């Protein structure tokens, strides 16, 4: 596995200084689609004209490289640290994941907590992001070491907050409720809750049918008095795009799912704009 070390002359550089907004994607539950939401939000923000980065800190299950069809790409080093992988020619989307550092994509990351925490600290400090409007941090499930490490290491950069992802079922909502409690204990602002996999969009008639229950995410948001950012339905077109490394929001901009993701992105843009206004006033 590759390691990063800044050159002596670059040791005092702050690679996060050009990042304007930091957003964490959280959920206490695995399999709810955090990486999918992170990837599609990043694409929607890029589509809105923003320069975006995704930091994949799901060390044991990195999926961002595959979602953008850049598995096998090498991470290069410069005097300031690691250079992220750019899947687009105009370099308006930057990616960093442990998946780029593994010799084989099937290799298991068998690490104890201290090594994971050190890797997360290195990811946050040693990636040369340059100027970014948004850095989306895709996190693993849970509320333990990795999450504490992420929050502690980004706190000095005043993150906008966290977007929490759940599915409608009560089991998932219960786990995400614990994640909301984690945010309150660590004083991490909550930007809102997304109910993912909320209904199924028929590929023929585009009608949305509730396969699971519905409304759990909105009820959770109301219970904790945080914004509900909307429902994102299951969509076969999205699944196929992720498997093939295609950009769903670009390929299907009028789909129900793309429009739902676009509305969440607009909420983040409005929140970021309000924060910038408060900082300059």
mmCIF file of C-alpha atoms in Angstrom:
data_model
loop_
_atom_site.group_PDB
_atom_site.id
_atom_site.type_symbol
_atom_site.label_atom_id
_atom_site.label_comp_id
_atom_site.label_asym_id
_atom_site.label_seq_id
_atom_site.Cartn_x
_atom_site.Cartn_y
_atom_site.Cartn_z
ATOM 1 C CA UNK A 1 0.000 0.000 0.000
ATOM 2 C CA UNK A 2 1.261 3.474 -0.912
ATOM 3 C CA UNK A 3 2.079 6.002 1.775
ATOM 4 C CA UNK A 4 2.197 9.758 1.616
ATOM 5 C CA UNK A 5 4.718 12.116 3.090
ATOM 6 C CA UNK A 6 4.970 15.813 2.347
ATOM 7 C CA UNK A 7 8.268 17.254 1.275
ATOM 8 C CA UNK A 8 10.038 19.313 3.919
ATOM 9 C CA UNK A 9 9.173 22.570 2.207
ATOM 10 C CA UNK A 10 5.503 21.611 2.032
ATOM 11 C CA UNK A 11 5.143 20.421 5.619
ATOM 12 C CA UNK A 12 3.382 23.590 6.708
ATOM 13 C CA UNK A 13 0.917 23.655 3.811
ATOM 14 C CA UNK A 14 -2.760 23.267 4.695
ATOM 15 C CA UNK A 15 -4.325 21.199 1.950
ATOM 16 C CA UNK A 16 -7.829 21.970 3.239
ATOM 17 C CA UNK A 17 -7.408 25.735 3.078
ATOM 18 C CA UNK A 18 -8.980 25.925 -0.385
ATOM 19 C CA UNK A 19 -12.052 23.872 0.563
ATOM 20 C CA UNK A 20 -15.045 26.142 1.141
ATOM 21 C CA UNK A 21 -17.651 23.664 2.362
ATOM 22 C CA UNK A 22 -17.330 20.254 4.026
ATOM 23 C CA UNK A 23 -20.336 17.904 4.153
ATOM 24 C CA UNK A 24 -20.330 14.481 5.836
ATOM 25 C CA UNK A 25 -22.615 11.684 4.659
ATOM 26 C CA UNK A 26 -23.548 9.587 7.698
ATOM 27 C CA UNK A 27 -25.772 6.707 8.715
ATOM 28 C CA UNK A 28 -25.703 4.326 11.616
ATOM 29 C CA UNK A 29 -26.807 1.568 9.251
ATOM 30 C CA UNK A 30 -24.920 -0.230 6.494
ATOM 31 C CA UNK A 31 -26.511 -0.807 3.121
ATOM 32 C CA UNK A 32 -28.702 2.303 3.066
ATOM 33 C CA UNK A 33 -26.869 3.866 0.128
ATOM 34 C CA UNK A 34 -24.506 6.420 1.668
ATOM 35 C CA UNK A 35 -21.969 6.057 -1.127
ATOM 36 C CA UNK A 36 -24.694 6.282 -3.760
ATOM 37 C CA UNK A 37 -26.033 9.467 -2.184
ATOM 38 C CA UNK A 38 -22.515 10.903 -1.829
ATOM 39 C CA UNK A 39 -21.678 10.182 -5.476
ATOM 40 C CA UNK A 40 -24.935 11.539 -6.895
ATOM 41 C CA UNK A 41 -24.864 14.656 -4.699
ATOM 42 C CA UNK A 42 -21.329 15.359 -5.865
ATOM 43 C CA UNK A 43 -22.411 15.010 -9.493
ATOM 44 C CA UNK A 44 -25.434 17.250 -8.944
ATOM 45 C CA UNK A 45 -23.252 19.933 -7.330
ATOM 46 C CA UNK A 46 -20.783 19.650 -10.210
ATOM 47 C CA UNK A 47 -23.683 19.980 -12.634
ATOM 48 C CA UNK A 48 -24.585 23.208 -10.805
ATOM 49 C CA UNK A 49 -21.145 24.583 -11.691
ATOM 50 C CA UNK A 50 -19.297 23.743 -8.493
ATOM 51 C CA UNK A 51 -15.911 22.099 -8.098
ATOM 52 C CA UNK A 52 -16.387 19.066 -5.871
ATOM 53 C CA UNK A 53 -14.284 16.449 -4.115
ATOM 54 C CA UNK A 54 -15.306 13.109 -2.611
ATOM 55 C CA UNK A 55 -13.266 11.665 0.238
ATOM 56 C CA UNK A 56 -14.132 7.994 0.719
ATOM 57 C CA UNK A 57 -13.227 7.046 4.295
ATOM 58 C CA UNK A 58 -15.121 3.764 4.266
ATOM 59 C CA UNK A 59 -11.798 1.974 4.667
ATOM 60 C CA UNK A 60 -13.157 -1.570 4.715
ATOM 61 C CA UNK A 61 -15.687 -1.117 1.920
ATOM 62 C CA UNK A 62 -14.544 1.559 -0.549
ATOM 63 C CA UNK A 63 -16.979 1.803 -3.445
ATOM 64 C CA UNK A 64 -16.423 5.297 -4.868
ATOM 65 C CA UNK A 65 -13.719 4.178 -7.375
ATOM 66 C CA UNK A 66 -16.069 1.655 -8.961
ATOM 67 C CA UNK A 67 -18.988 4.070 -9.056
ATOM 68 C CA UNK A 68 -16.893 6.437 -11.172
ATOM 69 C CA UNK A 69 -15.242 3.701 -13.252
ATOM 70 C CA UNK A 70 -11.742 4.604 -12.063
ATOM 71 C CA UNK A 71 -10.739 1.375 -10.335
ATOM 72 C CA UNK A 72 -7.078 0.643 -10.903
ATOM 73 C CA UNK A 73 -6.080 4.308 -11.185
ATOM 74 C CA UNK A 74 -2.920 5.188 -9.307
ATOM 75 C CA UNK A 75 -2.607 8.003 -6.797
ATOM 76 C CA UNK A 76 0.433 10.161 -7.526
ATOM 77 C CA UNK A 77 2.405 12.231 -5.074
ATOM 78 C CA UNK A 78 3.583 15.818 -5.290
ATOM 79 C CA UNK A 79 5.519 17.926 -2.775
ATOM 80 C CA UNK A 80 2.259 18.750 -0.966
ATOM 81 C CA UNK A 81 1.001 15.175 -0.617
ATOM 82 C CA UNK A 82 -1.384 12.941 -2.559
ATOM 83 C CA UNK A 83 -2.915 14.144 -5.836
ATOM 84 C CA UNK A 84 -6.561 13.021 -6.062
ATOM 85 C CA UNK A 85 -7.941 11.068 -8.999
ATOM 86 C CA UNK A 86 -9.937 13.115 -11.525
ATOM 87 C CA UNK A 87 -12.517 11.115 -13.527
ATOM 88 C CA UNK A 88 -13.368 14.122 -15.726
ATOM 89 C CA UNK A 89 -11.190 16.001 -18.205
ATOM 90 C CA UNK A 90 -11.915 19.458 -16.807
ATOM 91 C CA UNK A 91 -10.933 18.271 -13.282
ATOM 92 C CA UNK A 92 -14.030 19.611 -11.571
ATOM 93 C CA UNK A 93 -14.524 16.355 -9.673
ATOM 94 C CA UNK A 94 -11.746 15.011 -7.426
ATOM 95 C CA UNK A 95 -11.751 11.610 -5.731
ATOM 96 C CA UNK A 96 -9.701 10.017 -2.973
ATOM 97 C CA UNK A 97 -10.260 6.524 -1.603
ATOM 98 C CA UNK A 98 -8.241 3.764 -0.039
ATOM 99 C CA UNK A 99 -9.404 1.764 -3.041
ATOM 100 C CA UNK A 100 -6.767 3.593 -5.090
ATOM 101 C CA UNK A 101 -4.029 2.486 -2.694
ATOM 102 C CA UNK A 102 -4.756 -1.237 -2.658
ATOM 103 C CA UNK A 103 -2.653 -3.442 -4.922
ATOM 104 C CA UNK A 104 -5.687 -5.633 -5.573
ATOM 105 C CA UNK A 105 -9.278 -4.409 -5.358
ATOM 106 C CA UNK A 106 -10.208 -7.667 -3.558
ATOM 107 C CA UNK A 107 -7.674 -7.105 -0.779
ATOM 108 C CA UNK A 108 -9.228 -6.874 2.672
ATOM 109 C CA UNK A 109 -8.221 -3.989 4.933
ATOM 110 C CA UNK A 110 -7.596 -5.780 8.245
ATOM 111 C CA UNK A 111 -6.662 -2.928 10.552
ATOM 112 C CA UNK A 112 -7.231 -2.091 14.185
ATOM 113 C CA UNK A 113 -8.701 1.233 15.227
ATOM 114 C CA UNK A 114 -5.446 3.225 15.675
ATOM 115 C CA UNK A 115 -4.273 2.458 12.131
ATOM 116 C CA UNK A 116 -7.685 3.387 10.706
ATOM 117 C CA UNK A 117 -7.638 6.665 12.605
ATOM 118 C CA UNK A 118 -4.124 7.439 11.359
ATOM 119 C CA UNK A 119 -5.239 6.761 7.780
ATOM 120 C CA UNK A 120 -8.238 9.072 8.116
ATOM 121 C CA UNK A 121 -6.042 11.835 9.543
ATOM 122 C CA UNK A 122 -3.659 11.376 6.632
ATOM 123 C CA UNK A 123 -6.498 11.470 4.099
ATOM 124 C CA UNK A 124 -7.795 14.749 5.502
ATOM 125 C CA UNK A 125 -4.395 16.402 5.833
ATOM 126 C CA UNK A 126 -2.349 15.007 2.952
ATOM 127 C CA UNK A 127 -4.632 15.163 -0.098
ATOM 128 C CA UNK A 128 -3.903 18.151 -2.335
ATOM 129 C CA UNK A 129 -7.479 19.208 -3.097
ATOM 130 C CA UNK A 130 -6.665 22.662 -4.385
ATOM 131 C CA UNK A 131 -9.681 24.956 -4.692
ATOM 132 C CA UNK A 132 -12.942 23.118 -3.961
ATOM 133 C CA UNK A 133 -16.431 24.449 -3.454
ATOM 134 C CA UNK A 134 -17.557 21.257 -1.710
ATOM 135 C CA UNK A 135 -15.830 18.272 -0.146
ATOM 136 C CA UNK A 136 -18.226 15.367 0.364
ATOM 137 C CA UNK A 137 -16.985 12.838 2.929
ATOM 138 C CA UNK A 138 -18.431 9.351 2.513
ATOM 139 C CA UNK A 139 -18.232 7.554 5.861
ATOM 140 C CA UNK A 140 -18.667 3.928 6.980
ATOM 141 C CA UNK A 141 -21.683 2.854 9.044
ATOM 142 C CA UNK A 142 -21.626 3.225 12.799
ATOM 143 C CA UNK A 143 -20.718 5.802 15.423
ATOM 144 C CA UNK A 144 -17.307 4.607 16.569
ATOM 145 C CA UNK A 145 -13.607 5.284 16.023
ATOM 146 C CA UNK A 146 -13.674 6.284 12.353
ATOM 147 C CA UNK A 147 -16.493 8.765 12.848
ATOM 148 C CA UNK A 148 -14.904 10.355 15.886
ATOM 149 C CA UNK A 149 -11.623 10.643 13.974
ATOM 150 C CA UNK A 150 -13.310 12.282 10.985
ATOM 151 C CA UNK A 151 -15.224 14.783 13.110
ATOM 152 C CA UNK A 152 -12.167 15.676 15.204
ATOM 153 C CA UNK A 153 -9.953 16.182 12.156
ATOM 154 C CA UNK A 154 -12.411 18.340 10.185
ATOM 155 C CA UNK A 155 -13.664 20.392 13.128
ATOM 156 C CA UNK A 156 -11.007 23.083 12.603
ATOM 157 C CA UNK A 157 -12.364 23.587 9.062
ATOM 158 C CA UNK A 158 -15.875 24.342 10.348
ATOM 159 C CA UNK A 159 -17.845 21.739 8.376
ATOM 160 C CA UNK A 160 -21.280 22.710 7.143
ATOM 161 C CA UNK A 161 -22.612 19.576 8.803
ATOM 162 C CA UNK A 162 -23.903 16.096 8.117
ATOM 163 C CA UNK A 163 -26.488 14.630 5.777
ATOM 164 C CA UNK A 164 -27.978 11.486 7.318
ATOM 165 C CA UNK A 165 -29.186 8.706 5.045
ATOM 166 C CA UNK A 166 -31.837 6.183 6.016
ATOM 167 C CA UNK A 167 -34.225 3.795 4.340
ATOM 168 C CA UNK A 168 -37.913 3.772 5.303
ATOM 169 C CA UNK A 169 -37.885 0.639 7.464
ATOM 170 C CA UNK A 170 -38.015 0.936 11.221
ATOM 171 C CA UNK A 171 -34.800 -1.059 11.734
ATOM 172 C CA UNK A 172 -32.804 1.410 9.632
ATOM 173 C CA UNK A 173 -34.501 4.438 11.169
ATOM 174 C CA UNK A 174 -33.591 3.180 14.636
ATOM 175 C CA UNK A 175 -29.903 3.014 13.730
ATOM 176 C CA UNK A 176 -29.962 6.454 12.122
ATOM 177 C CA UNK A 177 -31.588 7.808 15.278
ATOM 178 C CA UNK A 178 -28.389 6.830 17.081
ATOM 179 C CA UNK A 179 -26.387 8.675 14.434
ATOM 180 C CA UNK A 180 -28.398 11.812 15.132
ATOM 181 C CA UNK A 181 -27.543 11.421 18.797
ATOM 182 C CA UNK A 182 -23.876 11.055 17.808
ATOM 183 C CA UNK A 183 -24.057 14.348 15.898
ATOM 184 C CA UNK A 184 -25.510 16.111 18.911
ATOM 185 C CA UNK A 185 -22.889 14.691 21.271
ATOM 186 C CA UNK A 186 -20.050 15.730 18.951
ATOM 187 C CA UNK A 187 -21.699 19.100 18.165
ATOM 188 C CA UNK A 188 -21.771 18.344 14.431
ATOM 189 C CA UNK A 189 -24.571 20.299 12.716
ATOM 190 C CA UNK A 190 -27.207 18.188 10.974
ATOM 191 C CA UNK A 191 -28.121 19.503 7.546
ATOM 192 C CA UNK A 192 -30.978 17.066 7.212
ATOM 193 C CA UNK A 193 -32.215 13.530 6.642
ATOM 194 C CA UNK A 194 -32.636 11.749 3.294
ATOM 195 C CA UNK A 195 -34.984 8.788 2.938
ATOM 196 C CA UNK A 196 -33.256 6.615 0.356
ATOM 197 C CA UNK A 197 -34.832 3.636 -1.461
ATOM 198 C CA UNK A 198 -38.197 5.266 -0.867
ATOM 199 C CA UNK A 199 -40.401 3.489 -3.377
ATOM 200 C CA UNK A 200 -39.553 1.839 -6.686
ATOM 201 C CA UNK A 201 -39.635 3.699 -10.008
ATOM 202 C CA UNK A 202 -41.003 1.470 -12.770
ATOM 203 C CA UNK A 203 -38.647 1.637 -15.779
ATOM 204 C CA UNK A 204 -41.628 1.405 -18.164
ATOM 205 C CA UNK A 205 -44.276 3.771 -16.801
ATOM 206 C CA UNK A 206 -42.099 5.713 -14.273
ATOM 207 C CA UNK A 207 -44.756 5.189 -11.588
ATOM 208 C CA UNK A 208 -43.309 5.032 -8.071
ATOM 209 C CA UNK A 209 -44.509 2.146 -5.877
ATOM 210 C CA UNK A 210 -43.740 1.787 -2.166
ATOM 211 C CA UNK A 211 -41.861 -1.504 -1.929
ATOM 212 C CA UNK A 212 -40.908 -0.904 1.685
ATOM 213 C CA UNK A 213 -42.762 1.267 4.161
ATOM 214 C CA UNK A 214 -42.659 5.011 3.666
ATOM 215 C CA UNK A 215 -42.242 8.072 5.832
ATOM 216 C CA UNK A 216 -39.738 6.789 8.390
ATOM 217 C CA UNK A 217 -37.103 9.331 7.396
ATOM 218 C CA UNK A 218 -39.481 12.269 7.548
ATOM 219 C CA UNK A 219 -40.848 11.149 10.925
ATOM 220 C CA UNK A 220 -37.293 10.877 12.261
ATOM 221 C CA UNK A 221 -36.438 14.367 11.012
ATOM 222 C CA UNK A 222 -39.548 15.768 12.663
ATOM 223 C CA UNK A 223 -38.765 13.972 15.921
ATOM 224 C CA UNK A 224 -35.302 15.558 16.100
ATOM 225 C CA UNK A 225 -36.425 18.886 14.628
ATOM 226 C CA UNK A 226 -33.984 18.755 11.709
ATOM 227 C CA UNK A 227 -34.730 19.374 8.015
ATOM 228 C CA UNK A 228 -36.142 16.562 5.910
ATOM 229 C CA UNK A 229 -34.294 16.729 2.594
ATOM 230 C CA UNK A 230 -36.618 14.454 0.658
ATOM 231 C CA UNK A 231 -37.124 10.940 -0.665
ATOM 232 C CA UNK A 232 -34.895 9.248 -3.234
ATOM 233 C CA UNK A 233 -36.626 6.222 -4.820
ATOM 234 C CA UNK A 234 -35.110 2.981 -6.039
ATOM 235 C CA UNK A 235 -34.392 3.340 -9.733
ATOM 236 C CA UNK A 236 -33.072 0.583 -12.052
ATOM 237 C CA UNK A 237 -31.439 3.262 -14.210
ATOM 238 C CA UNK A 238 -29.452 4.494 -11.209
ATOM 239 C CA UNK A 239 -28.390 0.958 -10.322
ATOM 240 C CA UNK A 240 -27.221 0.310 -13.874
ATOM 241 C CA UNK A 241 -25.359 3.615 -13.996
ATOM 242 C CA UNK A 242 -23.501 2.820 -10.776
ATOM 243 C CA UNK A 243 -22.543 -0.647 -12.007
ATOM 244 C CA UNK A 244 -21.242 0.750 -15.285
ATOM 245 C CA UNK A 245 -19.541 3.827 -13.820
ATOM 246 C CA UNK A 246 -21.841 6.233 -15.660
ATOM 247 C CA UNK A 247 -22.980 9.634 -14.408
ATOM 248 C CA UNK A 248 -26.641 9.110 -13.646
ATOM 249 C CA UNK A 249 -27.686 12.723 -13.045
ATOM 250 C CA UNK A 250 -26.125 13.704 -16.378
ATOM 251 C CA UNK A 251 -27.616 10.780 -18.300
ATOM 252 C CA UNK A 252 -31.136 10.939 -16.827
ATOM 253 C CA UNK A 253 -31.670 14.551 -15.682
ATOM 254 C CA UNK A 254 -35.481 14.381 -15.944
ATOM 255 C CA UNK A 255 -35.912 11.161 -13.937
ATOM 256 C CA UNK A 256 -37.727 11.254 -10.619
ATOM 257 C CA UNK A 257 -34.585 10.113 -8.818
ATOM 258 C CA UNK A 258 -32.319 12.705 -10.453
ATOM 259 C CA UNK A 259 -34.780 15.461 -9.628
ATOM 260 C CA UNK A 260 -34.932 14.319 -5.983
ATOM 261 C CA UNK A 261 -31.130 14.378 -5.761
ATOM 262 C CA UNK A 262 -31.091 17.777 -7.452
ATOM 263 C CA UNK A 263 -33.414 19.182 -4.791
ATOM 264 C CA UNK A 264 -31.080 17.972 -2.032
ATOM 265 C CA UNK A 265 -28.126 19.558 -3.830
ATOM 266 C CA UNK A 266 -29.999 22.854 -4.081
ATOM 267 C CA UNK A 267 -30.654 22.738 -0.340
ATOM 268 C CA UNK A 268 -26.923 22.284 0.295
ATOM 269 C CA UNK A 269 -26.146 25.194 -2.035
ATOM 270 C CA UNK A 270 -28.623 27.429 -0.223
ATOM 271 C CA UNK A 271 -27.237 26.424 3.171
ATOM 272 C CA UNK A 272 -23.681 27.045 1.999
ATOM 273 C CA UNK A 273 -24.648 30.411 0.551
ATOM 274 C CA UNK A 274 -26.291 31.456 3.816
ATOM 275 C CA UNK A 275 -23.189 30.492 5.777
ATOM 276 C CA UNK A 276 -20.958 32.475 3.441
ATOM 277 C CA UNK A 277 -23.235 35.503 3.803
ATOM 278 C CA UNK A 278 -23.087 35.245 7.615
ATOM 279 C CA UNK A 279 -19.276 34.963 7.546
ATOM 280 C CA UNK A 280 -18.858 38.080 5.381
ATOM 281 C CA UNK A 281 -21.455 40.231 7.159
#
